Short mmCIF file of C-alpha atoms in Angstrom, two decimals:
data_model
loop_
_atom_site.label_atom_id
_atom_site.label_comp_id
_atom_site.label_asym_id
_atom_site.label_seq_id
_atom_site.Cartn_x
_atom_site.Cartn_y
_atom_site.Cartn_z
CA MET A 1 138.31 93.63 15.04
CA PRO A 2 135.18 95.65 15.92
CA LEU A 3 132.54 93.82 17.95
CA GLN A 4 129.66 95.57 16.21
CA ARG A 5 129.35 97.79 13.16
CA ILE A 6 126.64 99.66 11.29
CA ASN A 7 126.84 101.51 7.99
CA ILE A 8 126.13 105.14 8.89
CA GLY A 9 127.34 106.91 5.76
CA ARG A 10 129.45 110.05 5.33
CA ILE A 11 129.04 112.24 8.43
CA GLN A 12 128.76 116.02 8.22
CA ARG A 13 127.54 116.82 11.75
CA PHE A 14 127.04 114.76 14.89
CA ALA A 15 125.97 114.91 18.54
CA HIS A 16 125.81 112.29 21.26
CA PHE A 17 124.22 111.59 24.65
CA ASP A 18 125.16 109.00 27.24
CA ASP A 19 122.21 107.37 29.01
CA SER A 20 122.01 104.36 31.32
CA GLY A 21 122.27 101.27 29.13
CA HIS A 22 122.28 103.30 25.91
CA HIS A 23 124.55 105.68 24.07
CA LEU A 24 122.72 107.89 21.56
CA ILE A 25 124.41 109.39 18.51
CA ALA A 26 122.69 111.81 16.11
CA VAL A 27 124.38 112.22 12.73
CA LEU A 28 123.74 114.26 9.64
CA THR A 29 124.95 112.16 6.71
CA ALA A 30 125.45 112.96 3.05
CA ASP A 31 125.73 110.33 0.32
CA GLN A 32 125.68 111.71 -3.21
CA ASP A 33 122.63 114.02 -3.33
CA THR A 34 120.86 112.55 -0.29
CA ILE A 35 121.12 114.24 3.13
CA LEU A 36 119.70 112.33 6.09
CA LEU A 37 119.33 112.89 9.81
CA LYS A 38 119.88 109.66 11.75
CA VAL A 39 119.70 108.70 15.40
CA ILE A 40 121.69 105.62 16.43
CA SER A 41 121.39 103.81 19.77
CA ILE A 42 124.26 101.69 21.07
CA ASP A 43 122.69 99.35 23.64
CA TYR A 44 124.72 97.58 26.30
CA GLU A 45 123.81 95.54 29.36
CA VAL A 46 125.97 93.47 31.65
CA GLY A 47 125.98 89.89 30.46
CA LYS A 48 124.46 90.70 27.06
CA ALA A 49 126.03 91.34 23.68
CA LEU A 50 126.38 94.95 22.56
CA SER A 51 123.86 95.93 19.87
CA ILE A 52 123.45 98.94 17.58
CA ARG A 53 120.02 100.17 16.40
CA GLU A 54 118.86 102.92 14.06
CA LEU A 55 116.03 104.86 15.76
CA LEU A 56 115.49 107.56 13.13
CA SER A 57 116.33 108.15 9.49
CA SER A 58 114.66 111.17 7.91
CA VAL A 59 115.34 114.14 5.64
CA PRO A 60 116.18 117.26 7.70
CA PRO A 61 113.92 120.33 7.29
CA SER A 62 114.66 122.52 4.28
CA HIS A 63 115.53 125.50 6.50
CA TYR A 64 118.27 123.59 8.36
CA LEU A 65 121.48 125.67 8.35
CA GLY A 66 123.98 122.85 8.50
CA GLY A 67 124.85 123.89 12.06
CA PRO A 68 124.76 122.17 15.46
CA LEU A 69 122.66 119.21 16.59
CA PHE A 70 121.65 117.85 19.96
CA VAL A 71 120.20 114.50 20.96
CA VAL A 72 118.63 113.17 24.19
CA PRO A 73 116.27 110.24 24.81
CA SER A 74 113.23 110.69 22.49
CA LEU A 75 114.43 114.06 21.07
CA VAL A 76 116.83 115.36 18.44
CA GLY A 77 117.19 119.03 17.51
CA LEU A 78 118.79 121.22 14.83
CA LEU A 79 119.46 124.97 14.46
CA CYS A 80 117.39 126.35 11.58
CA ASP A 81 117.03 129.64 9.74
CA VAL A 82 113.73 131.52 9.87
CA ALA A 83 114.20 134.91 8.19
CA ASP A 84 116.02 138.22 8.65
CA GLU A 85 118.84 136.59 10.64
CA ARG A 86 116.35 135.00 13.03
CA TYR A 87 116.68 131.38 14.05
CA SER A 88 114.63 128.50 15.37
CA VAL A 89 115.37 125.12 16.93
CA HIS A 90 113.68 122.33 15.01
CA ILE A 91 113.04 119.53 17.55
CA ILE A 92 111.87 116.05 16.57
CA ASN A 93 110.29 113.63 19.03
CA TYR A 94 111.43 110.46 17.25
CA THR A 95 109.51 108.08 19.55
CA GLN A 96 106.12 109.79 19.09
CA GLU A 97 106.93 110.90 15.51
CA PHE A 98 106.17 114.62 15.61
CA SER A 99 108.26 117.79 15.40
CA VAL A 100 108.06 121.48 16.33
CA ASP A 101 109.87 124.67 15.37
CA VAL A 102 110.81 126.72 18.46
CA PRO A 103 111.53 130.39 17.59
CA ILE A 104 114.57 131.93 19.28
CA ALA A 105 113.46 135.44 20.20
CA THR A 106 116.96 136.91 20.34
CA ASP A 107 119.71 137.89 17.93
CA LEU A 108 122.48 135.32 17.77
CA ASP A 109 125.18 137.78 16.72
CA ASN A 110 127.94 135.24 16.75
CA GLU A 111 130.89 133.53 15.21
CA PHE A 112 129.86 130.14 16.58
CA VAL A 113 126.69 128.56 18.01
CA SER A 114 126.48 125.29 19.93
CA PHE A 115 123.95 123.26 21.95
CA SER A 116 124.22 121.56 25.33
CA VAL A 117 121.53 119.68 27.29
CA VAL A 118 121.72 119.46 31.11
CA ASP A 119 118.83 118.10 33.21
CA ARG A 120 116.31 118.34 30.34
CA ARG A 121 117.20 121.98 29.78
CA LEU A 122 118.49 123.08 26.40
CA PHE A 123 121.37 125.56 26.45
CA ILE A 124 122.11 127.62 23.33
CA ILE A 125 125.66 129.02 23.43
CA SER A 126 126.51 131.99 21.21
CA THR A 127 130.17 132.99 20.85
CA SER A 128 131.33 136.49 19.86
CA TYR A 129 134.79 138.05 19.62
CA TYR A 130 135.51 141.72 20.23
CA VAL A 131 138.67 142.87 18.43
CA VAL A 132 139.56 145.98 20.48
CA GLU A 133 139.30 144.33 23.90
CA ARG A 134 140.50 140.94 22.56
CA ASP A 135 137.70 139.34 24.57
CA GLU A 136 135.81 136.18 23.67
CA THR A 137 132.23 136.40 24.99
CA TYR A 138 129.91 133.44 25.50
CA ASP A 139 126.20 134.27 25.83
CA ILE A 140 124.29 131.30 27.24
CA TYR A 141 120.52 130.98 26.72
CA CYS A 142 118.43 128.34 28.45
CA CYS A 143 114.96 126.80 28.04
CA PRO A 144 113.23 123.64 29.33
CA ILE A 145 112.32 121.05 26.71
CA ASP A 146 110.35 118.59 28.86
CA LYS A 147 107.04 119.75 27.30
CA LEU A 148 107.98 117.71 24.23
CA THR A 149 107.83 114.46 26.21
CA SER A 150 105.36 115.33 28.99
CA GLY A 151 102.31 113.83 27.25
CA GLU A 152 100.23 116.95 27.96
CA ASN A 153 97.28 117.60 25.65
CA LEU A 154 98.88 120.53 23.80
CA SER A 155 99.11 121.27 20.10
CA ARG A 156 102.49 121.47 18.41
CA THR A 157 102.12 125.23 18.13
CA GLU A 158 101.32 125.56 21.84
CA ILE A 159 104.34 123.46 22.76
CA ALA A 160 106.65 125.50 20.52
CA MET A 161 105.35 128.84 21.80
CA GLU A 162 105.58 127.79 25.45
CA ILE A 163 109.19 126.65 25.06
CA SER A 164 110.07 129.83 23.13
CA ALA A 165 108.48 132.05 25.81
CA ASN A 166 110.68 130.44 28.46
CA ILE A 167 114.03 131.06 26.72
CA VAL A 168 116.10 133.18 29.10
CA HIS A 169 119.58 134.70 28.99
CA ALA A 170 121.17 132.56 31.70
CA ALA A 171 124.70 133.96 31.76
CA GLN A 172 127.51 135.74 29.95
CA LEU A 173 131.05 134.44 30.39
CA VAL A 174 134.05 136.43 29.18
CA ALA A 175 137.53 135.17 28.34
CA HIS A 176 139.80 138.22 28.56
CA GLU A 177 142.84 138.91 26.39
CA ILE A 178 142.43 135.93 24.09
CA VAL A 179 145.67 135.17 22.24
CA ARG A 180 145.04 135.53 18.52
CA GLY A 181 147.24 134.45 15.64
CA PHE A 182 147.05 134.94 11.92
CA ASP A 183 143.86 132.89 12.05
CA ASP A 184 141.87 131.05 14.70
CA GLU A 185 138.82 128.83 15.11
CA THR A 186 136.41 128.03 17.93
CA VAL A 187 136.16 124.25 17.86
CA GLN A 188 133.85 123.58 20.80
CA SER A 189 132.00 125.37 23.58
CA THR A 190 129.88 123.18 25.83
CA LEU A 191 128.11 123.31 29.18
CA SER A 192 128.07 120.32 31.52
CA PRO A 193 127.17 119.61 35.16
CA LEU A 194 130.87 120.21 35.92
CA GLY A 195 131.12 123.62 34.26
CA PHE A 196 131.72 125.41 30.96
CA HIS A 197 134.43 124.17 28.57
CA THR A 198 135.90 125.66 25.38
CA LEU A 199 138.42 124.51 22.80
CA HIS A 200 140.03 127.11 20.55
CA VAL A 201 142.72 126.63 17.85
CA VAL A 202 145.16 129.44 17.00
CA TYR A 203 147.31 129.46 13.84
CA PRO A 204 150.30 131.74 14.58
CA GLU A 205 151.51 132.26 10.99
CA PRO A 206 149.94 132.53 7.52
CA HIS A 207 150.05 129.54 5.15
CA VAL A 208 151.05 127.23 8.02
CA SER A 209 148.53 124.67 9.25
CA ALA A 210 150.38 124.00 12.53
CA GLY A 211 148.39 125.34 15.44
CA ILE A 212 148.01 125.58 19.19
CA ILE A 213 144.92 124.25 20.99
CA SER A 214 143.75 126.41 23.88
CA ALA A 215 141.52 124.54 26.34
CA SER A 216 139.64 126.67 28.90
CA PHE A 217 137.40 125.74 31.80
CA TRP A 218 135.00 127.60 34.10
CA PRO A 219 133.90 125.36 37.03
CA ILE A 220 130.25 126.42 37.54
CA GLU A 221 127.92 124.67 39.96
CA GLU A 222 124.79 126.45 38.69
CA ILE A 223 124.77 128.45 35.48
CA HIS A 224 121.99 130.80 36.62
CA ALA A 225 123.97 131.79 39.70
CA CYS A 226 127.28 132.64 37.99
CA ASP A 227 128.44 136.22 37.60
CA LYS A 228 127.69 138.00 34.34
CA GLN A 229 131.42 138.55 33.90
CA GLY A 230 132.69 135.07 34.62
CA VAL A 231 136.35 134.44 35.48
CA LYS A 232 138.33 131.97 33.39
CA TYR A 233 139.72 129.66 36.07
CA GLU A 234 142.00 127.44 34.03
CA THR A 235 143.58 127.42 30.57
CA ILE A 236 146.16 125.09 29.05
CA GLU A 237 147.78 124.91 25.61
CA ILE A 238 148.32 121.76 23.54
CA GLU A 239 150.63 121.73 20.54
CA GLY A 240 148.75 120.86 17.35
CA LYS A 241 145.21 121.32 16.16
CA VAL A 242 141.89 119.53 16.35
CA THR A 243 141.45 117.73 13.04
CA SER A 244 138.53 116.85 10.80
CA HIS A 245 138.30 114.11 8.19
CA GLY A 246 140.28 115.09 5.12
CA ARG A 247 140.48 118.61 6.57
CA GLY A 248 137.23 119.18 4.71
CA TYR A 249 134.96 122.12 5.52
CA SER A 250 131.85 119.94 5.68
CA ALA A 251 133.39 117.33 8.00
CA PRO A 252 132.83 117.73 11.77
CA TRP A 253 135.62 118.49 14.21
CA LEU A 254 136.91 115.31 15.82
CA VAL A 255 136.08 116.26 19.40
CA ALA A 256 133.41 115.19 21.92
CA SER A 257 132.77 115.60 25.65
CA SER A 258 131.22 113.20 28.15
CA ARG A 259 127.82 113.92 29.69
CA SER A 260 129.29 114.70 33.12
CA GLY A 261 131.88 117.08 31.65
CA ILE A 262 134.77 115.17 33.23
CA TYR A 263 136.24 113.94 29.92
CA SER A 264 136.73 115.19 26.38
CA VAL A 265 138.22 113.21 23.53
CA LEU A 266 139.86 114.81 20.49
CA VAL A 267 142.00 113.86 17.53
CA VAL A 268 145.10 116.09 17.40
CA GLY A 269 147.15 116.58 14.24
CA GLN A 270 150.44 118.33 13.48
CA ASP A 271 151.78 120.20 10.46
CA THR A 272 154.01 117.25 9.64
CA ASP A 273 153.75 113.78 8.14
CA GLU A 274 153.26 112.35 11.63
CA ALA A 275 150.05 110.41 12.22
CA PRO A 276 147.38 112.19 14.30
CA GLU A 277 146.91 111.19 17.93
CA LEU A 278 143.87 110.39 20.02
CA CYS A 279 143.96 112.55 23.17
CA LEU A 280 141.86 112.48 26.32
CA LEU A 281 141.28 115.60 28.43
CA GLN A 282 140.19 115.22 32.04
CA TRP A 283 138.60 118.32 33.60
CA ASP A 284 138.80 118.62 37.39
CA SER A 285 136.99 121.34 39.34
CA THR A 286 138.69 120.97 42.74
CA PRO A 287 141.07 122.63 42.16
CA PRO A 288 140.40 123.69 38.54
CA THR A 289 142.79 121.54 36.49
CA ILE A 290 142.94 120.11 32.97
CA HIS A 291 144.89 116.86 32.47
CA VAL A 292 145.96 115.56 29.04
CA ARG A 293 147.00 112.07 27.98
CA THR A 294 147.54 110.34 24.66
CA LEU A 295 145.68 107.07 24.05
CA GLU A 296 146.88 104.03 22.16
CA VAL A 297 144.89 103.17 19.02
CA PRO A 298 144.88 99.69 17.41
CA ARG A 299 146.91 99.46 14.22
CA TYR A 300 143.90 98.55 12.11
CA ILE A 301 142.30 101.98 12.85
CA ASP A 302 143.69 104.86 10.80
CA LEU A 303 142.67 108.10 12.53
CA THR A 304 142.84 109.96 9.21
CA ASP A 305 139.82 107.85 8.13
CA VAL A 306 137.73 108.73 11.20
CA TYR A 307 134.76 111.07 10.60
CA ALA A 308 133.40 111.56 14.13
CA VAL A 309 134.11 110.68 17.76
CA ALA A 310 131.98 110.18 20.89
CA ILE A 311 132.69 109.18 24.48
CA GLU A 312 130.72 107.07 26.98
CA GLU A 313 132.24 107.28 30.45
CA ARG A 314 130.14 104.74 32.37
CA TYR A 315 132.13 101.87 30.84
CA GLY A 316 135.05 103.97 29.64
CA VAL A 317 134.49 103.65 25.88
CA ILE A 318 135.32 105.97 22.97
CA TYR A 319 133.41 105.55 19.70
CA LEU A 320 135.09 106.26 16.35
CA SER A 321 132.96 106.58 13.18
CA HIS A 322 134.99 105.37 10.22
CA ALA A 323 134.79 106.91 6.73
CA GLN A 324 133.74 103.54 5.30
CA GLY A 325 130.71 103.46 7.58
CA TYR A 326 132.07 101.40 10.48
CA LEU A 327 131.67 102.31 14.15
CA PHE A 328 134.55 101.25 16.44
CA ALA A 329 134.36 101.09 20.25
CA LEU A 330 137.66 101.55 22.12
CA PRO A 331 138.14 101.31 25.91
CA TYR A 332 140.11 104.16 27.50
CA ALA A 333 139.75 103.50 31.25
#
């Protein structure tokens, strides 16, 4: 049985961050006509009982697109629409109870946008696909977000404008000759201290939900120093597809990566009556290698009822958010 549980609600989007003694999870929940942004802290200390706290519960801004989230200590952010295909990042300081809208002064001409946070720098990753060359291009933008927690005597507008002015195009990585099927989906693209990781699902034939997961990895020591045309160092294929709860459009993909970038956890399903599996990817940069193993799941947890996943590597724990509002913690080490 679970050691701790908290009723989160039906999850549409989520993000997580592993900190010393705490694991933060931001969730966008929807129950009937109410949409809420919540930040949950899972607190653990040696010799003390695990506890779960709700740090924030608020209505997201009206111009929220329903897209990616990020969460770090004191901050949670969302991608929002401004006007004329321009975007902003709405960032909430949930400890000091104020928020800012940071304009993104660039066109995100993309099929997929994601957030990563490394060393208090926010990375905005924009994915585009070029049909003729069959290339997948990842444009990575970077800006510091420490002004939001620095305590400087600045207005909200000054903070937002200073962050916006420091958004730079850090790198462009290209995956050449991407294998495409009848349909395909970018499930995840994330930057970590270990490098840049992507998960892509290809569906080879029409009207068939069976797929192939393509996992790719660029080991990058410093994103600003990488070549504009980055080389894809390692790619593997996994039979199946990354699932979402009920295969619903509004449900998040069941995939998450650890803060260091060493591990990713995902729920993999097949086009059969077989139960989905919980898989762990281990990314290794020396030499570039991707390892895959299937994890055992207790019988009382049905993976088809899981809405979101997260991973905390310090103690080797995977978190599963259940459709009925429970949060399970499973060891994987």
